[in-house]
Tab-separated table of C-alpha atoms and ligand atoms in Angstrom:
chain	number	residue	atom	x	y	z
A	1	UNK	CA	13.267	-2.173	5.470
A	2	UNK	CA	11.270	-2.638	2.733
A	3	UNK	CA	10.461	0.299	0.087
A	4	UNK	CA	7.693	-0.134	-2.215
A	5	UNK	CA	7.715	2.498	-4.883
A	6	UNK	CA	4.630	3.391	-6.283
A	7	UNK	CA	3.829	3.395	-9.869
A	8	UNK	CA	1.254	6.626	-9.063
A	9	UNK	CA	4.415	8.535	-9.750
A	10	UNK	CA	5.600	6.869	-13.282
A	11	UNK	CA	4.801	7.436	-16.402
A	12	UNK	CA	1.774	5.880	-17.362
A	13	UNK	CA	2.480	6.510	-21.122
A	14	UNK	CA	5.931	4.101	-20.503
A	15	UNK	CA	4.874	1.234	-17.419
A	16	UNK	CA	7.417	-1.046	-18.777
A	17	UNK	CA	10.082	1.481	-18.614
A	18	UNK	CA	9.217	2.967	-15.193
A	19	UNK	CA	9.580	-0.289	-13.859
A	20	UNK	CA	12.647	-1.126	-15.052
A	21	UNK	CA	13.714	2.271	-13.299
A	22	UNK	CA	13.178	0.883	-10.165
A	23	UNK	CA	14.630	-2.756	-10.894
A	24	UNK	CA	15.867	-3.275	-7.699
A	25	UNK	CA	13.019	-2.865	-5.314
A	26	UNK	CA	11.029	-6.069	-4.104
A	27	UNK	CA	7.367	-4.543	-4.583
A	28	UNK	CA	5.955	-2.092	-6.404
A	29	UNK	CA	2.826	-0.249	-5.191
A	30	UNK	CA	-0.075	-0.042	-7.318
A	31	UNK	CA	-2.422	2.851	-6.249
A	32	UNK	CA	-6.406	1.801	-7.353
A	33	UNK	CA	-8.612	4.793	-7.475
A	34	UNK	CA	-12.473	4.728	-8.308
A	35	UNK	CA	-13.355	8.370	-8.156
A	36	UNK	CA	-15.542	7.726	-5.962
A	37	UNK	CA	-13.980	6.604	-2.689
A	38	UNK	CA	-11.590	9.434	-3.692
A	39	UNK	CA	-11.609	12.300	-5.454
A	40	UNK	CA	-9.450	10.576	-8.518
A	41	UNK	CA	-9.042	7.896	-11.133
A	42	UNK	CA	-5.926	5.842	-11.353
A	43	UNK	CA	-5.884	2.281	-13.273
A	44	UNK	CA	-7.642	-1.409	-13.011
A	45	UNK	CA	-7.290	-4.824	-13.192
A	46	UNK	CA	-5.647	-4.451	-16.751
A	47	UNK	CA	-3.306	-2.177	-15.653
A	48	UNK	CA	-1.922	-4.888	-13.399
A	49	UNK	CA	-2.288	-7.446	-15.883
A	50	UNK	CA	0.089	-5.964	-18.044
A	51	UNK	CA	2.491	-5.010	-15.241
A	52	UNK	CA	2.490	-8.452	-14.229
A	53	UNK	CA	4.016	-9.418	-18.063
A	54	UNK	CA	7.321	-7.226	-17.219
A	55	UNK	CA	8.392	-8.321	-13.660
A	56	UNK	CA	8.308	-10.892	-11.069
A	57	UNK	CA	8.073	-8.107	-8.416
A	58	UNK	CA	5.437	-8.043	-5.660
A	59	UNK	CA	2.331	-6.414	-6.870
A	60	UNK	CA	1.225	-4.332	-3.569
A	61	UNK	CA	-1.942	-3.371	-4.675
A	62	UNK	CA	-3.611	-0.531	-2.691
A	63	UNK	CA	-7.767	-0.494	-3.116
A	64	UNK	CA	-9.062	2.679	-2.620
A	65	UNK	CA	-12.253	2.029	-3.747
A	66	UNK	CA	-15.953	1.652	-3.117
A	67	UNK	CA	-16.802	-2.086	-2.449
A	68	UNK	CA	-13.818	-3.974	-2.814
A	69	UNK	CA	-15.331	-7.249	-2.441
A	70	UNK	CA	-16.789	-6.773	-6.465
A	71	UNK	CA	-13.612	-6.573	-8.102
A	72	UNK	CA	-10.347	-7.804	-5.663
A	73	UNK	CA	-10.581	-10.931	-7.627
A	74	UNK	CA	-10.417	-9.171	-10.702
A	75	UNK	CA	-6.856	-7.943	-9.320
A	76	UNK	CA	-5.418	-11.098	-7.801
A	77	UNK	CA	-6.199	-13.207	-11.185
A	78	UNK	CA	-4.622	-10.119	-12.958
A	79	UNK	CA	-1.607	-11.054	-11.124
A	80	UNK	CA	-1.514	-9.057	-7.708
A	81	UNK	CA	0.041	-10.548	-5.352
A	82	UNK	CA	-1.057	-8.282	-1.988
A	83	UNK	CA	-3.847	-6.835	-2.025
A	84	UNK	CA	-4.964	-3.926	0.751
A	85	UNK	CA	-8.481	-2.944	1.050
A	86	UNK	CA	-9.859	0.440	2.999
A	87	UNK	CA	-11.681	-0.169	6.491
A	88	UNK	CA	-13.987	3.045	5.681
A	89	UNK	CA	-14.980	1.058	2.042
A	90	UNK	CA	-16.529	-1.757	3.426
A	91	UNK	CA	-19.407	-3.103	6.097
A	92	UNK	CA	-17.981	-6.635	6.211
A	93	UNK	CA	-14.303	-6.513	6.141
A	94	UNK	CA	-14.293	-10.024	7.526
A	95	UNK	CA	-15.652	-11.060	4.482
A	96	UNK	CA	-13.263	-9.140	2.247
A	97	UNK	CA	-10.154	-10.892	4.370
A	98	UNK	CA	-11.742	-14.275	3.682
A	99	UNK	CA	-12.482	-13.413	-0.132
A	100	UNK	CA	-8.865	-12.577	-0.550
A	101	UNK	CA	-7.215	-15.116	1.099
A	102	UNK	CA	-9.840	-17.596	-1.088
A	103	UNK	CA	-8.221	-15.936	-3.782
A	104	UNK	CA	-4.992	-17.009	-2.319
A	105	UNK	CA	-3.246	-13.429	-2.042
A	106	UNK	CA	-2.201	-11.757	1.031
A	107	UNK	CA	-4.562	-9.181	3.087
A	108	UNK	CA	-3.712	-5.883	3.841
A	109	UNK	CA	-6.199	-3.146	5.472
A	110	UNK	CA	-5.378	0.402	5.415
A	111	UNK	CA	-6.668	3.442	7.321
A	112	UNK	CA	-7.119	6.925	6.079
A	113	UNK	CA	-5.801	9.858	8.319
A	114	UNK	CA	-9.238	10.168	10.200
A	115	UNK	CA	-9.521	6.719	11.079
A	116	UNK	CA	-8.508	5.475	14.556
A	117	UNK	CA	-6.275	2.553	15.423
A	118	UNK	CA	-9.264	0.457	17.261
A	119	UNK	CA	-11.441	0.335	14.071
A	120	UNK	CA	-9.044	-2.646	12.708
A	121	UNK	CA	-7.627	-3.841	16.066
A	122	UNK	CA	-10.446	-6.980	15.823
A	123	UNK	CA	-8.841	-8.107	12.010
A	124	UNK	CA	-5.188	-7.800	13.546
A	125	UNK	CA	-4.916	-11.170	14.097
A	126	UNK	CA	-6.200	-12.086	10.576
A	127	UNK	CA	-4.247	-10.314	7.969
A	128	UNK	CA	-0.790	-9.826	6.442
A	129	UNK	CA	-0.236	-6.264	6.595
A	130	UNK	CA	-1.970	-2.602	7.738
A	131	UNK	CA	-1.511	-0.022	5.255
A	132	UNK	CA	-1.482	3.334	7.542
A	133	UNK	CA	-1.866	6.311	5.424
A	134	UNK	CA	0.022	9.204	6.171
A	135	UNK	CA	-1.710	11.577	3.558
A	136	UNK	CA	-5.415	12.113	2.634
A	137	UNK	CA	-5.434	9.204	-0.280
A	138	UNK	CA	-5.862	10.258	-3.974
A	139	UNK	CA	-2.724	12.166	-4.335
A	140	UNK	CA	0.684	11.831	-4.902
A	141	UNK	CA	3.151	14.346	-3.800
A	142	UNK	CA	1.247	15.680	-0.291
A	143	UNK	CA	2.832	16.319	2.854
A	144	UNK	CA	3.744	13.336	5.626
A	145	UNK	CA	1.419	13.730	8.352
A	146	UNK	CA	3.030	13.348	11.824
A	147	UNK	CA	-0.131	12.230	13.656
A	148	UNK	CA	0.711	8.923	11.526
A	149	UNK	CA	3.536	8.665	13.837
A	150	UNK	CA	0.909	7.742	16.817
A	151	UNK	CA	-0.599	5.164	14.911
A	152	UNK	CA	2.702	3.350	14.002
A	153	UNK	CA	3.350	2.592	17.422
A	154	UNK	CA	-0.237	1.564	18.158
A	155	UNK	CA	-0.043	-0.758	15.548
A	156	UNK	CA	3.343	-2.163	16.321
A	157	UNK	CA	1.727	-2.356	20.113
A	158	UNK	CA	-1.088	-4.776	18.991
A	159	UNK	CA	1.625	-6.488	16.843
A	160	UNK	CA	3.397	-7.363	19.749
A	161	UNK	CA	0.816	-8.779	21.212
A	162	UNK	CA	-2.041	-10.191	18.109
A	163	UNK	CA	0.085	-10.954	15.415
A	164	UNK	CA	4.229	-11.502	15.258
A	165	UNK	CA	4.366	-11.350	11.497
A	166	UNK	CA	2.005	-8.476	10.951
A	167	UNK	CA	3.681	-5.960	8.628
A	168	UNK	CA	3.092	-2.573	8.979
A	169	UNK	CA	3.122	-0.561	5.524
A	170	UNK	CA	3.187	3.455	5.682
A	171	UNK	CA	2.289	5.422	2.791
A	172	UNK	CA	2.073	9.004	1.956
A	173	UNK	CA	4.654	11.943	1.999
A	174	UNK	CA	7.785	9.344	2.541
A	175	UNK	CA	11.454	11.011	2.136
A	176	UNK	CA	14.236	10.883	3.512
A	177	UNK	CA	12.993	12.749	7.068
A	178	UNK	CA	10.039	11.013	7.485
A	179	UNK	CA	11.056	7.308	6.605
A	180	UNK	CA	13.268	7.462	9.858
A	181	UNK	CA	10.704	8.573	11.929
A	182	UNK	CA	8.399	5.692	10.511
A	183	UNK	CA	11.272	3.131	10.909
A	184	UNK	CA	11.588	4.328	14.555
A	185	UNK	CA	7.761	4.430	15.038
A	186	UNK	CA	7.867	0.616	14.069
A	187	UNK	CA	7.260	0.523	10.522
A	188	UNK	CA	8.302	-2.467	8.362
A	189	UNK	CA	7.490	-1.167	4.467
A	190	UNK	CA	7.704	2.528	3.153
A	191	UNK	CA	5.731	3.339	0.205
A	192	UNK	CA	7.536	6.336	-1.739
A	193	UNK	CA	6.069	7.854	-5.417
A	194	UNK	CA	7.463	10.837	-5.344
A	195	UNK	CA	10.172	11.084	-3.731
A	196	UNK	CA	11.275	8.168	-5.926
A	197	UNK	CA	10.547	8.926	-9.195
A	198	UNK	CA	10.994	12.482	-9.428
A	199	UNK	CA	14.664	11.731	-9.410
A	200	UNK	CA	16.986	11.125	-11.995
A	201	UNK	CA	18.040	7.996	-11.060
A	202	UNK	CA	14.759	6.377	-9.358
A	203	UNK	CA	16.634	2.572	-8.663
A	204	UNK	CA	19.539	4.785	-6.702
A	205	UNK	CA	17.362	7.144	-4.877
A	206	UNK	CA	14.842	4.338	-3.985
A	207	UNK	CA	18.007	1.855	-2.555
A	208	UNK	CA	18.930	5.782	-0.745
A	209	UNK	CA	16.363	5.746	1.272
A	210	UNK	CA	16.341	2.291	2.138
B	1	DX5	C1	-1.947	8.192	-2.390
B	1	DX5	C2	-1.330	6.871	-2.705
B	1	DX5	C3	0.131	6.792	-2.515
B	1	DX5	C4	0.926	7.789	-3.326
B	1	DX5	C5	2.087	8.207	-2.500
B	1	DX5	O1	-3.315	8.065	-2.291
B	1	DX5	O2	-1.911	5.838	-1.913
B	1	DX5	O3	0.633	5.471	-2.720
B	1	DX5	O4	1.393	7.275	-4.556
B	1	DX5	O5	2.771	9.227	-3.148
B	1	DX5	P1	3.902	10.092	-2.434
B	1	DX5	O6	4.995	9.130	-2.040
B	1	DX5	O7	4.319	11.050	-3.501
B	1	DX5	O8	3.284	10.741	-1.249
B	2	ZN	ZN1	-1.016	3.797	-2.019
């Protein structure tokens, strides 16, 4: 499996040194947050840029925000490489697949806790990855929810049958517990802040849980 620690959990005041704490992983997670499709404020497009100066890691770059369509290029010509926009942001997420892929990054859709299975099981067929979220987004540090668990398998169902290479990304409350319940559930990528970085060896506790 893949882990894809996310910078949410570094120290903001030291990117180039968080990174290099977790050397070894083959994305990071970038967390985007408007304050306005959630209740918080995380980092933009420059943010990335200057990640993008002090590694050749995959930039998994999460959108939770309002309209995604107005600034996803913004991200991808700051150097993201994936970037995963939120079903409940957007009227036309046809469009938003289409913009990306212009762009020429991968496509990603996530769903919030709240959000059934069948509101994304039309895109399947059209995108890289689904991002399920296993905590209310906004927040680092909350608890895995189990009802995730459901949507896992649903996901890997319509895999089976829509889309072979479809990856399926869970993110939210990941430790050591809950990452084998989503690898048995039929997850693919685990997204851990926490449980990463508030260690004191982030590279050896990230290549712990995978
Ligand atoms: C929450 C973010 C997550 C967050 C996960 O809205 O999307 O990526 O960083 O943090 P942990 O692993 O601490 O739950
Ligand atoms: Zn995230």
């Amino acid at each position: 499996m893949k882990i894809a620690p996310s910078i949410l959990s570094a120290d903001f005041g030291n990117l180039e040194k968080s990174i290099n704490l977790v050397r070894d992983a083959e994305w990071l997670h970038v967390d985007v947050m408007d304050g306005h499709f959630v209740p918080n404020i995380s980092i933009g497009p420059v943010v990335v840029k200057g990640l993008r100066k002090y590694t050749n890691q995959v930039l998994d770059t999460h959108l939770m925000i309002t309209d995604p369509a107005k600034y996803l290029e913004d991200f991808i010509v700051a150097g993201s490489d994936r970037i995963t926009f939120h079903i409940e942001a957007t009227k036309d997420p046809i469009d938003v697949i289409n913009l990306i892929r212009e762009k020429g990054a991968k496509v990603g859709i996530s769903i919030k806790p709240n959000t059934e299975v069948n509101e994304i099981s039309d895109y399947i067929h059209l995108i890289d990855q689904v991002l399920v979220m296993s905590v209310e987004p906004g927040f680092g540090g909350q608890k895995f929810m189990i009802n995730s668990l459901e949507k896992i398998k649903a996901i890997s169902a319509l895999r089976d049958v829509f889309n072979k290479d479809l990856l399926i990304v869970v993110d939210g409350g990941i430790n050591k517990e809950t990452a084998i319940l989503c690898k048995e559930a039929g997850a693919d990528v685990l997204v851990a802040g926490s449980y990463v970085f508030n260690s004191d060896n982030p590279n050896a506790q990230m290549r712990l849980l995978k």
